[in-house]
XYZ file of C-alpha atoms in Angstrom:
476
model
C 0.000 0.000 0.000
C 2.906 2.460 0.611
C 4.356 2.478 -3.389
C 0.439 2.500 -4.199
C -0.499 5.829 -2.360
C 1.816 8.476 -4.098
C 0.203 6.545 -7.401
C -3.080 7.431 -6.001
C -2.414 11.317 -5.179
C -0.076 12.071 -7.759
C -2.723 11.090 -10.003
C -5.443 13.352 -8.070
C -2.759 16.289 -8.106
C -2.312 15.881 -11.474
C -5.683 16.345 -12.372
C -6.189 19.322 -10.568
C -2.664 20.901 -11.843
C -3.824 20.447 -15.309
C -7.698 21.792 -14.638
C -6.108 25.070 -12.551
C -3.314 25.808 -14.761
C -5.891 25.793 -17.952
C -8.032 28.325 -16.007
C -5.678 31.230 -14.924
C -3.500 30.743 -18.419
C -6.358 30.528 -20.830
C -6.759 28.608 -23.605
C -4.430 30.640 -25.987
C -1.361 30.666 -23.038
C -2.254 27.402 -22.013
C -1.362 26.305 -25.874
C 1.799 27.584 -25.737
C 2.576 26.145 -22.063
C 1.607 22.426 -23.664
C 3.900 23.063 -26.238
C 6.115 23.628 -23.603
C 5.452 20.418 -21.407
C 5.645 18.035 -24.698
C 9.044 19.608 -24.755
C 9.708 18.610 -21.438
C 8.704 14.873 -21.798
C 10.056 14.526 -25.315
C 13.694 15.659 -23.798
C 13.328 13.323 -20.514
C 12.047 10.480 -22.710
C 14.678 10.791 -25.477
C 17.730 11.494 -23.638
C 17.656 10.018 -19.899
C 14.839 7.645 -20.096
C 17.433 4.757 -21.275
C 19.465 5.702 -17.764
C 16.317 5.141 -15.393
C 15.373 1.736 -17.556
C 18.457 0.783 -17.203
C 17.811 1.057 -13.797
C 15.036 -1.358 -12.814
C 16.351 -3.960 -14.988
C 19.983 -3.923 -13.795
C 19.980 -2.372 -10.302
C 18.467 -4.404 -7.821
C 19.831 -4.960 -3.695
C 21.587 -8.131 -5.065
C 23.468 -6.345 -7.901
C 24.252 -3.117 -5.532
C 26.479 -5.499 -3.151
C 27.472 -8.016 -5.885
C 28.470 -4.953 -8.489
C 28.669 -2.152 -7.136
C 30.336 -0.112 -10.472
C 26.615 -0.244 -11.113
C 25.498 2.255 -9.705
C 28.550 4.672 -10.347
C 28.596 3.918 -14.437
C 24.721 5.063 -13.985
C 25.712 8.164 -12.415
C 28.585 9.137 -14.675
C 26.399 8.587 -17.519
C 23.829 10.896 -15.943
C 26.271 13.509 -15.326
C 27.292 12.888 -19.079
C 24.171 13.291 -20.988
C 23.053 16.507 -18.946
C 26.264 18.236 -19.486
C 25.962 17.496 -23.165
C 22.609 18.767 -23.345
C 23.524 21.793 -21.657
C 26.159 22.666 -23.987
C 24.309 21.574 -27.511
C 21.597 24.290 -25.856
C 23.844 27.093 -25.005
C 25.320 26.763 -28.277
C 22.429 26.625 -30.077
C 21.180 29.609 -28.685
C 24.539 31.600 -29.271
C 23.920 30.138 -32.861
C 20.886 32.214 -33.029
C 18.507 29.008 -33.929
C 15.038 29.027 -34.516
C 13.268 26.689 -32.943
C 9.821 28.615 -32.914
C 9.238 28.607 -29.174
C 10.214 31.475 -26.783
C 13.795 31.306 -25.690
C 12.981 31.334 -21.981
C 10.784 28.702 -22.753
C 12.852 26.893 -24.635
C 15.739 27.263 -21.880
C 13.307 26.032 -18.878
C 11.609 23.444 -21.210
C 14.728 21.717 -21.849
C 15.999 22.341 -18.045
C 12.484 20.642 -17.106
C 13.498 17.590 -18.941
C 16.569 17.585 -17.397
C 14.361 17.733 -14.112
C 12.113 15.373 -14.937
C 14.898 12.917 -15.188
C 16.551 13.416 -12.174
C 13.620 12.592 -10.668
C 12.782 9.413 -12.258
C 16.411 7.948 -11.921
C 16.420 8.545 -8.709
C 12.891 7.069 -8.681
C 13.383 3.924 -10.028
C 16.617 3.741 -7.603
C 14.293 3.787 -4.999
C 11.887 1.118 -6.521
C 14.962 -0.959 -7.391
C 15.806 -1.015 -3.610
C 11.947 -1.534 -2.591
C 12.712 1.778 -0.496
C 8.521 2.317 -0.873
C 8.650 4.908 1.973
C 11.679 7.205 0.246
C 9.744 6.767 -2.959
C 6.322 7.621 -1.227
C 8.262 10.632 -0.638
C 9.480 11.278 -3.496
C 6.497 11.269 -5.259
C 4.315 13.134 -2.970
C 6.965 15.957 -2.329
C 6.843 16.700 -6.023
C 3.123 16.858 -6.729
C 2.445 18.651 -3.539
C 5.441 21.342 -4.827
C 4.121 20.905 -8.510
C 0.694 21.860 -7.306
C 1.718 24.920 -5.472
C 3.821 26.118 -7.241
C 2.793 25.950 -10.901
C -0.515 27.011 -9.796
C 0.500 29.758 -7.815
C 2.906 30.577 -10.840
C -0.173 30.259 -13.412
C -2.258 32.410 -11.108
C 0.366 35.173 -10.262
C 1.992 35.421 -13.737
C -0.684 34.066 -16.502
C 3.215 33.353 -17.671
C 3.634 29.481 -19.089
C 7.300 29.979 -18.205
C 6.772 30.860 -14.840
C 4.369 27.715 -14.948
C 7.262 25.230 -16.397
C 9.788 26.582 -13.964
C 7.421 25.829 -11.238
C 7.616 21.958 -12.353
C 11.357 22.375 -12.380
C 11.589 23.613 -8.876
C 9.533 20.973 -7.528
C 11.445 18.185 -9.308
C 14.676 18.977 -7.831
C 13.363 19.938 -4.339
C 12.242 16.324 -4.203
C 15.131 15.036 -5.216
C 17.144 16.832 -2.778
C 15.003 16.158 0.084
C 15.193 12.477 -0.703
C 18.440 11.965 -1.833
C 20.585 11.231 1.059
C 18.117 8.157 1.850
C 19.158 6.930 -1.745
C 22.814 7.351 -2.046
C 24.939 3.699 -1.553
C 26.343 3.130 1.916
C 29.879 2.525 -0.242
C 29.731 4.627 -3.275
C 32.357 3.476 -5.858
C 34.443 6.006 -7.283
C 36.041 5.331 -10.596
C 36.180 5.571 -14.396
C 33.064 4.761 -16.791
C 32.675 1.134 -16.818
C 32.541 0.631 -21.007
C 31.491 -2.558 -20.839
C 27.983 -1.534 -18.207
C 27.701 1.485 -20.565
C 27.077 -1.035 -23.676
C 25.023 -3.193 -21.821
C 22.576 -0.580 -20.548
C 22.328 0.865 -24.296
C 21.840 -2.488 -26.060
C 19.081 -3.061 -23.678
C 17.193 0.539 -23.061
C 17.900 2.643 -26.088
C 15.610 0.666 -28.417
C 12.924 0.910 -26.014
C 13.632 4.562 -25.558
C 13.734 5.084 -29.479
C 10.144 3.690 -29.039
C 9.217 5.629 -25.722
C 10.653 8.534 -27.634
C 8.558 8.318 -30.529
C 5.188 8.060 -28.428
C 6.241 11.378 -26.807
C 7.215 12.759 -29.824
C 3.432 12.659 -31.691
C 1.396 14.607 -28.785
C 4.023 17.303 -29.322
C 3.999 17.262 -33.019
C 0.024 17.373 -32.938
C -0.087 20.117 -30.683
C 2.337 22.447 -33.341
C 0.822 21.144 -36.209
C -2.437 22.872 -34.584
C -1.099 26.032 -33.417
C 0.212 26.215 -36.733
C -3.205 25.689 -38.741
C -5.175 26.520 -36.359
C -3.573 28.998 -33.513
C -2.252 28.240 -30.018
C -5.859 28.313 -28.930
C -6.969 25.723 -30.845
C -3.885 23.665 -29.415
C -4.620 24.782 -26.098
C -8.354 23.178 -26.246
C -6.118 20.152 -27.840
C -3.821 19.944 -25.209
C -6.330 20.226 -21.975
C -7.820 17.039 -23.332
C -4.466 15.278 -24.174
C -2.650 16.230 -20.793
C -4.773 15.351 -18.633
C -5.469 11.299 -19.935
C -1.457 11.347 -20.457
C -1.312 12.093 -16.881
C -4.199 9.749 -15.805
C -3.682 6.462 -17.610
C 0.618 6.013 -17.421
C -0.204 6.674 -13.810
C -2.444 3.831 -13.958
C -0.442 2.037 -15.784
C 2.875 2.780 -13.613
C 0.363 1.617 -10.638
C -0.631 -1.685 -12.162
C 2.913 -1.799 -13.294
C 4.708 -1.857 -10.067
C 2.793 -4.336 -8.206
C 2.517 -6.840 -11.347
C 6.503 -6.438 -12.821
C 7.853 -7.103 -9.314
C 6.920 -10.541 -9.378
C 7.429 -11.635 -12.926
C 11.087 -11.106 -12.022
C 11.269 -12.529 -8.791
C 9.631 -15.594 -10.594
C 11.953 -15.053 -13.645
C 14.874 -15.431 -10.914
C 13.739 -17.845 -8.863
C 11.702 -20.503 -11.068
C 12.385 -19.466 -14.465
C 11.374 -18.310 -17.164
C 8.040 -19.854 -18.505
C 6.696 -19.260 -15.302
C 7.540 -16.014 -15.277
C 5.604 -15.665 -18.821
C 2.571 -17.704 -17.897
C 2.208 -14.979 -14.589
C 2.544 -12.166 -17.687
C -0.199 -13.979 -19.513
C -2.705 -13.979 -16.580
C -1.543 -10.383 -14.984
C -2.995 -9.364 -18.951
C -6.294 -10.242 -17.332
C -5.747 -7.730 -14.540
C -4.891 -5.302 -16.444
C -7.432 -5.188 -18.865
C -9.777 -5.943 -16.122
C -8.496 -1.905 -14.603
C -8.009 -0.178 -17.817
C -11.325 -0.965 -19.815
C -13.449 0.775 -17.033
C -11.211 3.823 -16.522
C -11.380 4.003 -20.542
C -15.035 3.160 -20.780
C -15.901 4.916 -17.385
C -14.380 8.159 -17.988
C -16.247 8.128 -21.653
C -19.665 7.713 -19.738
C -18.850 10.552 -17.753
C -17.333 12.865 -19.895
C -20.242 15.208 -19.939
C -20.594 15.444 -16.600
C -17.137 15.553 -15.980
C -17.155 18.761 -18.093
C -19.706 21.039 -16.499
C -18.195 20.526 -13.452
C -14.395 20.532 -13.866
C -13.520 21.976 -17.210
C -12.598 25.776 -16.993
C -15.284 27.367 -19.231
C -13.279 28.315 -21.917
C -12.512 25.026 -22.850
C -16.102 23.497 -22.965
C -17.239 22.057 -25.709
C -14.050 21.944 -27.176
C -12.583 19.513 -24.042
C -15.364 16.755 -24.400
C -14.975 16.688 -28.337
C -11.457 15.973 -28.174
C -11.331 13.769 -25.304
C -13.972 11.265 -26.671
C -11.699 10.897 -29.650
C -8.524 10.556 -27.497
C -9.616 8.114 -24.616
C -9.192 5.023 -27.154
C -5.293 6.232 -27.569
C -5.082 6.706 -23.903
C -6.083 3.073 -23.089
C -3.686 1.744 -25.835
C -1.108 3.271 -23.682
C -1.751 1.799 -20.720
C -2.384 -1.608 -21.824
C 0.989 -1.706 -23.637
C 2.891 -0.236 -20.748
C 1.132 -2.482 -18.109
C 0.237 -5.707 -19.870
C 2.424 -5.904 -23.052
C 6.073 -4.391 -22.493
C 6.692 -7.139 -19.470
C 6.922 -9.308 -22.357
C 9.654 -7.475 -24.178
C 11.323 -6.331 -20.736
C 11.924 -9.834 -19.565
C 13.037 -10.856 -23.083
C 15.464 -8.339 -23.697
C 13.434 -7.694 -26.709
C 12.775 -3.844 -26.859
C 13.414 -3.092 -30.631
C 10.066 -4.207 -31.115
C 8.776 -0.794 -29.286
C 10.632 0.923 -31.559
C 9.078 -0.225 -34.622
C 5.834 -0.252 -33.295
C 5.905 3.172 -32.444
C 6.982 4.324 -35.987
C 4.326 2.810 -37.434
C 2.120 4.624 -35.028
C 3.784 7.687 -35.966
C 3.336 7.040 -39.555
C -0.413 6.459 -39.245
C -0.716 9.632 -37.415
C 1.068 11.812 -40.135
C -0.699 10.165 -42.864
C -4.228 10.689 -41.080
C -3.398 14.726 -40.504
C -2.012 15.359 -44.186
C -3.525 12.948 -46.255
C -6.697 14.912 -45.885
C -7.638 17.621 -48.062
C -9.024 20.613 -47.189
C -8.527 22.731 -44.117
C -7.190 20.563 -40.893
C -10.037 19.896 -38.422
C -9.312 20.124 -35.216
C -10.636 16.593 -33.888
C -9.001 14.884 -36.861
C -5.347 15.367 -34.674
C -7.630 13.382 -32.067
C -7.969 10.827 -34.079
C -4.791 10.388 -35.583
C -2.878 10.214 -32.497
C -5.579 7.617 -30.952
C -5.298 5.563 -34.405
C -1.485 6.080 -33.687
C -1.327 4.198 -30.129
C -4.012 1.518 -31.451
C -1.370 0.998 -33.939
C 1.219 0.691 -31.987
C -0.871 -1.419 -29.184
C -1.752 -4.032 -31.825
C 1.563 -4.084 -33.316
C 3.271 -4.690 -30.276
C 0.006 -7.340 -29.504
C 0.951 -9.577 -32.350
C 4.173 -9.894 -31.196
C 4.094 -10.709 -27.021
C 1.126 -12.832 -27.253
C 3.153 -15.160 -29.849
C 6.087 -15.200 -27.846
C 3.965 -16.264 -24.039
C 4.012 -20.080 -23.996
C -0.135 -19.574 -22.997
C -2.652 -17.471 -24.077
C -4.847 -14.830 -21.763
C -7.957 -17.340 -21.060
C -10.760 -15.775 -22.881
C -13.583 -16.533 -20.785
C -12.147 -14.316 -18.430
C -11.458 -11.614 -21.751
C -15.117 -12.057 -22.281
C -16.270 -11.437 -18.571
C -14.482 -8.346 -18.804
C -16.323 -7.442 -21.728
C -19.522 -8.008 -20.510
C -18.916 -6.316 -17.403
C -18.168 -3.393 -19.506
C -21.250 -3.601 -21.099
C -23.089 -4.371 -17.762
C -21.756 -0.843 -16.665
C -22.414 1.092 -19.512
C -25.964 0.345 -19.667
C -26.293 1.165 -16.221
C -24.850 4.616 -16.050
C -25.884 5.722 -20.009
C -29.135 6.715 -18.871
C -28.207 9.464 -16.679
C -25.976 11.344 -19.157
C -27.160 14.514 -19.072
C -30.405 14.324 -17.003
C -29.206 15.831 -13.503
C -26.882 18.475 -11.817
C -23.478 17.516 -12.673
C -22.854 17.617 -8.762
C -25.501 14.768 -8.068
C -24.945 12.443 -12.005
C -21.077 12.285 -11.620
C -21.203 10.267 -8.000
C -23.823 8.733 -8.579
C -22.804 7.526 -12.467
C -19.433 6.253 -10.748
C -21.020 4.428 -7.792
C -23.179 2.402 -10.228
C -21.067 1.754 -12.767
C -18.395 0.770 -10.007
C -20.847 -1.380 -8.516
C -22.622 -3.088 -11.367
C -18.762 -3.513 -12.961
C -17.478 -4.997 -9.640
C -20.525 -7.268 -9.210
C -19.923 -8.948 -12.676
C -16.313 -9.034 -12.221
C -17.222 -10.899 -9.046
C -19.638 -12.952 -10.359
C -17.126 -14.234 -13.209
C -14.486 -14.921 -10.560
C -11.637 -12.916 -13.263
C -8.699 -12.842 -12.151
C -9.357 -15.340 -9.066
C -10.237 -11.966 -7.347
C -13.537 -13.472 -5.588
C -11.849 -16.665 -4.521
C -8.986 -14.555 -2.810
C -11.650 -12.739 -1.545
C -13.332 -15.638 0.424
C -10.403 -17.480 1.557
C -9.185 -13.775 3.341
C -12.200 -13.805 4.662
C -12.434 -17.231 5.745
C -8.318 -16.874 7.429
C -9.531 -13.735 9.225
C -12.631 -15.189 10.478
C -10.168 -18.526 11.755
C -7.737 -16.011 13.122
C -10.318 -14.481 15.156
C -11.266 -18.187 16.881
């Protein structure tokens, strides 16, 4: 429950950041600012992602006795890439190159990716170590910073600058509040191992090329709009698209964490196909979580609007985010059911090319079109770009898992789905948003839970009864 909870209210922060940072910017300075954040992700994802993958796979309490050099080849490589980036920026900018953004926002943009890794390597340090309290920490002292003061920034300044740099500061004051809890009792000083170095690359940077590609198409989107359309138009874009990238890799992350920990520990301790049959049936679970997030939030969505949305971006929000919420599940079934596959494998490449044929399919649907870009067609071009990418990367793990998902549980699932939606689809629209949205997710929650239940997926009501049943002997 601790590495759950910072899941849980980072994802609850996040949704308010995004909601409170579209109101006091605007829909025109809130364009820009996502222009700005896409930045920020595309630069952690492409350039220190690899380091913090590199991470869980390779660092692990066993490893940071056994192999200490570990550890310090991760750090030197850190220290590597973000000097590097530093300088290709400053000289860029002494070069006088357009990049079309702001140079202050350019500056803090790429300084915010720089950020963002920190964070995460020292993140998935913690995770590595099953430290769940430091990373509790972690976690919550960055939202809670993020929150306050990118808010506060939004609200003070109507500046997206002054918003980015708020997500800056609270990166590194995490990090630095943490840090001393994840530093090595007996750091090893020394040269860059070559030999780590090549193994971490062989094994990350193909998944990173991938990762980096998947970043890469909300931010391409987003200036194709302002472009056509203006940075308002990429600003109603961009509440939409923020907010499920926010929600659903935090899902996935969740689902993640709890499920990846003990594929490996089976991987290490009874081998490998048993490992891979635990992948096949945690692909139960996590379809079983995403379809009624996906499904749920869809039901909801008008709802959801009145009464969150900033009113400048109504209308506009629901449009895009019914178009998008197919995309965002995509993304969290690959993360959470699919890339254990290719993790324990040592088979990332495939992300790669999966994602560039996602990215293809999302340039073709924008320009093949003639006419004057709609808006909503970016929404569907970058959901038919993860769905691409999801099934392409589908064809491939479920051929290489010595057993299939069982699909009577695949078709519970379904029907629970359907169970739900016919329950809450009636009260779209027909109350005060204050009284449909509880009351359209405690009966869809209920009515999905009872089917779910009913069809025993997952085990989950047989686990429930024999807790039940140990409690009730533990209390004789």
């Amino acid at each position: 429950m601790t590495v759950l909870l910072p899941f849980i209210v980072n994802a609850g922060l996040n949704f308010v950041l995004g909601l409170l940072v579209a109101l006091f910017l605007g829909p025109e300075a809130f364009g820009l600012y996502a222009i700005g954040a896409a930045t920020v992700v595309l630069v952690n994802t492409a350039l220190l992602d690899w380091l913090k993958i590199s991470v869980v796979r390779f660092y692990s309490l066993q490893s940071r006795e056994s192999d200490p050099g570990i550890r310090a080849t991760l750090d030197l490589l850190f220290a590597g890439v973000v000097l590097s980036l530093s300088a290709l920026l400053a000289a860029s900018m002494l070069a006088g190159i357009d990049t079309g953004l702001p140079a202050a926002l350019l500056m803090v943009s790429v300084a915010g990716g720089i950020a963002a890794g920190w964070f995460d390597y020292h993140a998935a340090i913690a995770r590595a170590r099953f430290l769940d309290a430091a990373y509790a920490r972690l976690v919550l002292v960055r939202s809670i910073a993020a929150l306050l003061l990118m808010v506060g920034g939004a609200w003070w300044t109507r500046d997206p600058t002054i918003v980015l740099l708020g997500g800056v500061l609270s990166a590194v004051a995490s990090v630095l509040a943490n840090r001393g809890r994840l530093a090595d009792a007996k750091p090893v000083s020394g040269t860059l191992r070559t030999d780590l170095m090549r193994g971490f690359a062989r094994y990350a940077l193909p998944l990173v090329a991938g990762n980096a590609v998947y970043a890469a198409i909300p931010l391409i989107n987003r200036a194709i709009l302002a472009d056509s359309n203006g940075f308002a138009e990429a600003g109603y874009f961009s509440l939409a698209s923020d907010i499920g990238l926010r929600l659903f890799p935090v899902l996935a992350s969740m689902l993640e964490i709890v499920l990846l920990r003990e594929v490996i520990r089976l991987d290490e301790t009874r081998g490998r196909v048993a490992a891979q049959k635990r992948i096949a049936r945690n692909m139960i679970v996590v379809v079983a979580c995403v379809l009624p997030v996906g499904l749920g939030f869809w039901l909801i969505l008008p709802a959801f609007e009145r009464l969150f949305v900033p009113q400048g971006f109504r209308g506009h929000f629901a449009d895009h985010m019914a178009l998008l919420l197919p995309g965002f599940a995509a993304i969290a079934l690959f993360q959470a059911a699919l890339a254990p596959v290719f993790l324990l494998e040592k088979r990332t490449l495939i992300a790669a090319l999966a994602a560039l044929t996602g990215l293809a399919v999302n340039l073709i649907i924008i320009l093949a079109l003639p006419g004057v870009l709609a808006p909503t067609t970016v929404s569907v071009a970058q959901s038919a770009a993860y769905l691409t990418a999801l099934l392409v990367t589908a064809a491939v793990a479920l051929r290489a898992l010595p057993v299939l998902p069982p699909l009577r549980e695949i078709g519970c699932v379904v029907a629970a789905g359907a169970a739900m939606g016919l329950a809450i689809w009636p009260l779209r629209g027909t109350l005060p948003a204050t009284l449909e949205l509880p009351l359209q997710i405690v009966l869809g929650g209920l009515v999905y839970a009872a089917v779910i239940l009913a069809c025993d997926v997952g085990r989950w009501r047989t686990g429930l009864k024999l807790r039940w049943l140990a409690r009730r002997s533990a209390r004789r």
